[in-house]
Amino acid sequence: MDRVRREALRLEAVSLLEAGWSDAGIGRSFRVTRMSVNRWRRSWTAGGTAALASKGAGGMRYGLTDDQLACLQVELAKGPAAYGRHEDQRWTLARIAAVIAELFTVSCTVAGVDVLMHRLG
């Protein structure tokens, strides 16, 4: 529902742009930054109202399949020594990101790995 609301807001802002309102005036009216309105204006000018369609939530989508997630859990259960970390037998988010990159050629941020680990429990 939030996507629909954001898209409706942008479309309403465009109607005000067409009516001659300034970016700052629309920003104050909708309680958004002038730069957001300016970005909407540029998108609308370049691609029409279709360019204002919501693209969904931001952030990287890792795209690991259920099978890959299961594989990751098996690999992590082997411990860090299986990946050359003999001096310290603790997984860190950075080490897990390196394993994901090695196994699946997917680049993850430390914050993304944190979210993924919470998702896996």
mmCIF file with all atom_site columns, C-alpha atoms in Angstrom:
data_model
loop_
_atom_site.group_PDB
_atom_site.id
_atom_site.type_symbol
_atom_site.label_atom_id
_atom_site.label_alt_id
_atom_site.label_comp_id
_atom_site.label_asym_id
_atom_site.label_entity_id
_atom_site.label_seq_id
_atom_site.pdbx_PDB_ins_code
_atom_site.Cartn_x
_atom_site.Cartn_y
_atom_site.Cartn_z
_atom_site.occupancy
_atom_site.B_iso_or_equiv
_atom_site.pdbx_formal_charge
_atom_site.auth_seq_id
_atom_site.auth_comp_id
_atom_site.auth_asym_id
_atom_site.auth_atom_id
_atom_site.pdbx_PDB_model_num
ATOM 1   C CA . MET A 1 1   ? 0.000  0.000   0.000   1.00 0.00 ? 1   MET A CA 1
ATOM 2   C CA . ASP A 1 2   ? 2.887  2.326   0.718   1.00 0.00 ? 2   ASP A CA 1
ATOM 3   C CA . ARG A 1 3   ? 4.107  2.010   -2.887  1.00 0.00 ? 3   ARG A CA 1
ATOM 4   C CA . VAL A 1 4   ? 0.690  3.030   -4.185  1.00 0.00 ? 4   VAL A CA 1
ATOM 5   C CA . ARG A 1 5   ? 0.626  6.040   -1.861  1.00 0.00 ? 5   ARG A CA 1
ATOM 6   C CA . ARG A 1 6   ? 4.111  7.189   -2.907  1.00 0.00 ? 6   ARG A CA 1
ATOM 7   C CA . GLU A 1 7   ? 3.252  6.852   -6.575  1.00 0.00 ? 7   GLU A CA 1
ATOM 8   C CA . ALA A 1 8   ? -0.018 8.790   -6.121  1.00 0.00 ? 8   ALA A CA 1
ATOM 9   C CA . LEU A 1 9   ? 1.927  11.537  -4.332  1.00 0.00 ? 9   LEU A CA 1
ATOM 10  C CA . ARG A 1 10  ? 4.367  11.867  -7.246  1.00 0.00 ? 10  ARG A CA 1
ATOM 11  C CA . LEU A 1 11  ? 1.518  11.989  -9.770  1.00 0.00 ? 11  LEU A CA 1
ATOM 12  C CA . GLU A 1 12  ? -0.241 14.668  -7.751  1.00 0.00 ? 12  GLU A CA 1
ATOM 13  C CA . ALA A 1 13  ? 3.017  16.632  -7.591  1.00 0.00 ? 13  ALA A CA 1
ATOM 14  C CA . VAL A 1 14  ? 3.258  16.459  -11.395 1.00 0.00 ? 14  VAL A CA 1
ATOM 15  C CA . SER A 1 15  ? -0.187 18.009  -11.716 1.00 0.00 ? 15  SER A CA 1
ATOM 16  C CA . LEU A 1 16  ? 1.073  20.905  -9.605  1.00 0.00 ? 16  LEU A CA 1
ATOM 17  C CA . LEU A 1 17  ? 4.237  21.136  -11.705 1.00 0.00 ? 17  LEU A CA 1
ATOM 18  C CA . GLU A 1 18  ? 2.028  21.432  -14.785 1.00 0.00 ? 18  GLU A CA 1
ATOM 19  C CA . ALA A 1 19  ? 0.109  24.196  -13.009 1.00 0.00 ? 19  ALA A CA 1
ATOM 20  C CA . GLY A 1 20  ? 3.342  26.151  -12.590 1.00 0.00 ? 20  GLY A CA 1
ATOM 21  C CA . TRP A 1 21  ? 4.159  25.492  -8.948  1.00 0.00 ? 21  TRP A CA 1
ATOM 22  C CA . SER A 1 22  ? 7.790  25.702  -7.875  1.00 0.00 ? 22  SER A CA 1
ATOM 23  C CA . ASP A 1 23  ? 9.734  22.702  -6.584  1.00 0.00 ? 23  ASP A CA 1
ATOM 24  C CA . ALA A 1 24  ? 10.041 24.385  -3.189  1.00 0.00 ? 24  ALA A CA 1
ATOM 25  C CA . GLY A 1 25  ? 6.295  25.101  -3.031  1.00 0.00 ? 25  GLY A CA 1
ATOM 26  C CA . ILE A 1 26  ? 5.404  21.500  -3.838  1.00 0.00 ? 26  ILE A CA 1
ATOM 27  C CA . GLY A 1 27  ? 7.993  20.287  -1.338  1.00 0.00 ? 27  GLY A CA 1
ATOM 28  C CA . ARG A 1 28  ? 6.432  22.372  1.430   1.00 0.00 ? 28  ARG A CA 1
ATOM 29  C CA . SER A 1 29  ? 2.927  21.262  0.446   1.00 0.00 ? 29  SER A CA 1
ATOM 30  C CA . PHE A 1 30  ? 3.812  17.546  0.480   1.00 0.00 ? 30  PHE A CA 1
ATOM 31  C CA . ARG A 1 31  ? 6.396  17.771  3.265   1.00 0.00 ? 31  ARG A CA 1
ATOM 32  C CA . VAL A 1 32  ? 9.226  16.453  1.112   1.00 0.00 ? 32  VAL A CA 1
ATOM 33  C CA . THR A 1 33  ? 12.510 18.040  0.119   1.00 0.00 ? 33  THR A CA 1
ATOM 34  C CA . ARG A 1 34  ? 12.823 20.382  -2.818  1.00 0.00 ? 34  ARG A CA 1
ATOM 35  C CA . MET A 1 35  ? 15.413 17.961  -4.222  1.00 0.00 ? 35  MET A CA 1
ATOM 36  C CA . SER A 1 36  ? 12.862 15.124  -4.213  1.00 0.00 ? 36  SER A CA 1
ATOM 37  C CA . VAL A 1 37  ? 10.454 17.268  -6.201  1.00 0.00 ? 37  VAL A CA 1
ATOM 38  C CA . ASN A 1 38  ? 13.277 18.231  -8.554  1.00 0.00 ? 38  ASN A CA 1
ATOM 39  C CA . ARG A 1 39  ? 14.095 14.547  -9.092  1.00 0.00 ? 39  ARG A CA 1
ATOM 40  C CA . TRP A 1 40  ? 10.416 13.834  -9.840  1.00 0.00 ? 40  TRP A CA 1
ATOM 41  C CA . ARG A 1 41  ? 10.379 16.750  -12.298 1.00 0.00 ? 41  ARG A CA 1
ATOM 42  C CA . ARG A 1 42  ? 13.434 15.417  -14.131 1.00 0.00 ? 42  ARG A CA 1
ATOM 43  C CA . SER A 1 43  ? 12.001 11.893  -14.279 1.00 0.00 ? 43  SER A CA 1
ATOM 44  C CA . TRP A 1 44  ? 8.668  13.167  -15.520 1.00 0.00 ? 44  TRP A CA 1
ATOM 45  C CA . THR A 1 45  ? 10.312 15.395  -18.149 1.00 0.00 ? 45  THR A CA 1
ATOM 46  C CA . ALA A 1 46  ? 12.463 12.522  -19.401 1.00 0.00 ? 46  ALA A CA 1
ATOM 47  C CA . GLY A 1 47  ? 9.898  9.716   -19.317 1.00 0.00 ? 47  GLY A CA 1
ATOM 48  C CA . GLY A 1 48  ? 6.417  11.054  -18.643 1.00 0.00 ? 48  GLY A CA 1
ATOM 49  C CA . THR A 1 49  ? 4.159  9.780   -15.906 1.00 0.00 ? 49  THR A CA 1
ATOM 50  C CA . ALA A 1 50  ? 5.377  6.196   -16.469 1.00 0.00 ? 50  ALA A CA 1
ATOM 51  C CA . ALA A 1 51  ? 8.772  7.296   -15.143 1.00 0.00 ? 51  ALA A CA 1
ATOM 52  C CA . LEU A 1 52  ? 7.143  8.129   -11.808 1.00 0.00 ? 52  LEU A CA 1
ATOM 53  C CA . ALA A 1 53  ? 5.913  4.578   -11.205 1.00 0.00 ? 53  ALA A CA 1
ATOM 54  C CA . SER A 1 54  ? 7.067  3.051   -7.945  1.00 0.00 ? 54  SER A CA 1
ATOM 55  C CA . LYS A 1 55  ? 9.930  0.639   -8.345  1.00 0.00 ? 55  LYS A CA 1
ATOM 56  C CA . GLY A 1 56  ? 9.398  -0.883  -4.914  1.00 0.00 ? 56  GLY A CA 1
ATOM 57  C CA . ALA A 1 57  ? 11.586 -0.848  -1.886  1.00 0.00 ? 57  ALA A CA 1
ATOM 58  C CA . GLY A 1 58  ? 15.207 0.076   -2.333  1.00 0.00 ? 58  GLY A CA 1
ATOM 59  C CA . GLY A 1 59  ? 18.191 -1.928  -1.356  1.00 0.00 ? 59  GLY A CA 1
ATOM 60  C CA . MET A 1 60  ? 20.019 -4.788  -2.883  1.00 0.00 ? 60  MET A CA 1
ATOM 61  C CA . ARG A 1 61  ? 18.236 -8.004  -3.646  1.00 0.00 ? 61  ARG A CA 1
ATOM 62  C CA . TYR A 1 62  ? 20.704 -10.808 -3.250  1.00 0.00 ? 62  TYR A CA 1
ATOM 63  C CA . GLY A 1 63  ? 18.653 -13.270 -5.200  1.00 0.00 ? 63  GLY A CA 1
ATOM 64  C CA . LEU A 1 64  ? 19.851 -16.339 -3.357  1.00 0.00 ? 64  LEU A CA 1
ATOM 65  C CA . THR A 1 65  ? 17.523 -19.226 -4.019  1.00 0.00 ? 65  THR A CA 1
ATOM 66  C CA . ASP A 1 66  ? 16.217 -21.474 -1.269  1.00 0.00 ? 66  ASP A CA 1
ATOM 67  C CA . ASP A 1 67  ? 18.731 -24.119 -2.384  1.00 0.00 ? 67  ASP A CA 1
ATOM 68  C CA . GLN A 1 68  ? 21.579 -21.606 -2.151  1.00 0.00 ? 68  GLN A CA 1
ATOM 69  C CA . LEU A 1 69  ? 20.459 -20.545 1.325   1.00 0.00 ? 69  LEU A CA 1
ATOM 70  C CA . ALA A 1 70  ? 20.402 -24.200 2.410   1.00 0.00 ? 70  ALA A CA 1
ATOM 71  C CA . CYS A 1 71  ? 23.876 -24.668 0.909   1.00 0.00 ? 71  CYS A CA 1
ATOM 72  C CA . LEU A 1 72  ? 25.114 -21.592 2.752   1.00 0.00 ? 72  LEU A CA 1
ATOM 73  C CA . GLN A 1 73  ? 23.871 -22.972 6.060   1.00 0.00 ? 73  GLN A CA 1
ATOM 74  C CA . VAL A 1 74  ? 25.686 -26.262 5.426   1.00 0.00 ? 74  VAL A CA 1
ATOM 75  C CA . GLU A 1 75  ? 28.896 -24.431 4.522   1.00 0.00 ? 75  GLU A CA 1
ATOM 76  C CA . LEU A 1 76  ? 28.727 -22.169 7.573   1.00 0.00 ? 76  LEU A CA 1
ATOM 77  C CA . ALA A 1 77  ? 28.204 -25.219 9.798   1.00 0.00 ? 77  ALA A CA 1
ATOM 78  C CA . LYS A 1 78  ? 31.660 -26.433 8.668   1.00 0.00 ? 78  LYS A CA 1
ATOM 79  C CA . GLY A 1 79  ? 33.181 -23.461 10.471  1.00 0.00 ? 79  GLY A CA 1
ATOM 80  C CA . PRO A 1 80  ? 35.666 -20.803 9.423   1.00 0.00 ? 80  PRO A CA 1
ATOM 81  C CA . ALA A 1 81  ? 38.552 -23.318 9.272   1.00 0.00 ? 81  ALA A CA 1
ATOM 82  C CA . ALA A 1 82  ? 36.996 -24.814 6.146   1.00 0.00 ? 82  ALA A CA 1
ATOM 83  C CA . TYR A 1 83  ? 37.664 -21.426 4.535   1.00 0.00 ? 83  TYR A CA 1
ATOM 84  C CA . GLY A 1 84  ? 41.213 -20.970 5.761   1.00 0.00 ? 84  GLY A CA 1
ATOM 85  C CA . ARG A 1 85  ? 40.465 -19.182 9.042   1.00 0.00 ? 85  ARG A CA 1
ATOM 86  C CA . HIS A 1 86  ? 42.380 -21.421 11.432  1.00 0.00 ? 86  HIS A CA 1
ATOM 87  C CA . GLU A 1 87  ? 43.452 -18.690 13.864  1.00 0.00 ? 87  GLU A CA 1
ATOM 88  C CA . ASP A 1 88  ? 39.933 -17.667 14.890  1.00 0.00 ? 88  ASP A CA 1
ATOM 89  C CA . GLN A 1 89  ? 36.970 -20.009 14.842  1.00 0.00 ? 89  GLN A CA 1
ATOM 90  C CA . ARG A 1 90  ? 34.280 -17.340 14.825  1.00 0.00 ? 90  ARG A CA 1
ATOM 91  C CA . TRP A 1 91  ? 32.185 -16.286 11.878  1.00 0.00 ? 91  TRP A CA 1
ATOM 92  C CA . THR A 1 92  ? 32.093 -12.571 11.260  1.00 0.00 ? 92  THR A CA 1
ATOM 93  C CA . LEU A 1 93  ? 29.736 -10.840 8.873   1.00 0.00 ? 93  LEU A CA 1
ATOM 94  C CA . ALA A 1 94  ? 32.678 -9.953  6.622   1.00 0.00 ? 94  ALA A CA 1
ATOM 95  C CA . ARG A 1 95  ? 33.799 -13.591 6.500   1.00 0.00 ? 95  ARG A CA 1
ATOM 96  C CA . ILE A 1 96  ? 30.286 -14.746 5.667   1.00 0.00 ? 96  ILE A CA 1
ATOM 97  C CA . ALA A 1 97  ? 30.130 -12.146 2.881   1.00 0.00 ? 97  ALA A CA 1
ATOM 98  C CA . ALA A 1 98  ? 33.380 -13.600 1.490   1.00 0.00 ? 98  ALA A CA 1
ATOM 99  C CA . VAL A 1 99  ? 31.920 -17.123 1.557   1.00 0.00 ? 99  VAL A CA 1
ATOM 100 C CA . ILE A 1 100 ? 28.774 -15.932 -0.247  1.00 0.00 ? 100 ILE A CA 1
ATOM 101 C CA . ALA A 1 101 ? 30.943 -14.244 -2.879  1.00 0.00 ? 101 ALA A CA 1
ATOM 102 C CA . GLU A 1 102 ? 33.034 -17.400 -3.319  1.00 0.00 ? 102 GLU A CA 1
ATOM 103 C CA . LEU A 1 103 ? 30.121 -19.823 -3.492  1.00 0.00 ? 103 LEU A CA 1
ATOM 104 C CA . PHE A 1 104 ? 27.558 -17.821 -5.440  1.00 0.00 ? 104 PHE A CA 1
ATOM 105 C CA . THR A 1 105 ? 29.492 -14.910 -7.013  1.00 0.00 ? 105 THR A CA 1
ATOM 106 C CA . VAL A 1 106 ? 27.184 -12.471 -5.237  1.00 0.00 ? 106 VAL A CA 1
ATOM 107 C CA . SER A 1 107 ? 28.610 -9.368  -3.582  1.00 0.00 ? 107 SER A CA 1
ATOM 108 C CA . CYS A 1 108 ? 27.055 -8.538  -0.208  1.00 0.00 ? 108 CYS A CA 1
ATOM 109 C CA . THR A 1 109 ? 27.547 -5.690  2.196   1.00 0.00 ? 109 THR A CA 1
ATOM 110 C CA . VAL A 1 110 ? 28.154 -6.445  5.854   1.00 0.00 ? 110 VAL A CA 1
ATOM 111 C CA . ALA A 1 111 ? 24.751 -4.911  6.643   1.00 0.00 ? 111 ALA A CA 1
ATOM 112 C CA . GLY A 1 112 ? 23.144 -7.116  3.989   1.00 0.00 ? 112 GLY A CA 1
ATOM 113 C CA . VAL A 1 113 ? 24.744 -10.227 5.477   1.00 0.00 ? 113 VAL A CA 1
ATOM 114 C CA . ASP A 1 114 ? 23.423 -9.182  8.883   1.00 0.00 ? 114 ASP A CA 1
ATOM 115 C CA . VAL A 1 115 ? 19.886 -9.046  7.496   1.00 0.00 ? 115 VAL A CA 1
ATOM 116 C CA . LEU A 1 116 ? 20.387 -12.372 5.732   1.00 0.00 ? 116 LEU A CA 1
ATOM 117 C CA . MET A 1 117 ? 21.669 -14.052 8.904   1.00 0.00 ? 117 MET A CA 1
ATOM 118 C CA . HIS A 1 118 ? 18.673 -12.807 10.869  1.00 0.00 ? 118 HIS A CA 1
ATOM 119 C CA . ARG A 1 119 ? 16.413 -14.125 8.117   1.00 0.00 ? 119 ARG A CA 1
ATOM 120 C CA . LEU A 1 120 ? 18.073 -17.538 8.400   1.00 0.00 ? 120 LEU A CA 1
ATOM 121 C CA . GLY A 1 121 ? 17.677 -17.469 12.181  1.00 0.00 ? 121 GLY A CA 1
#
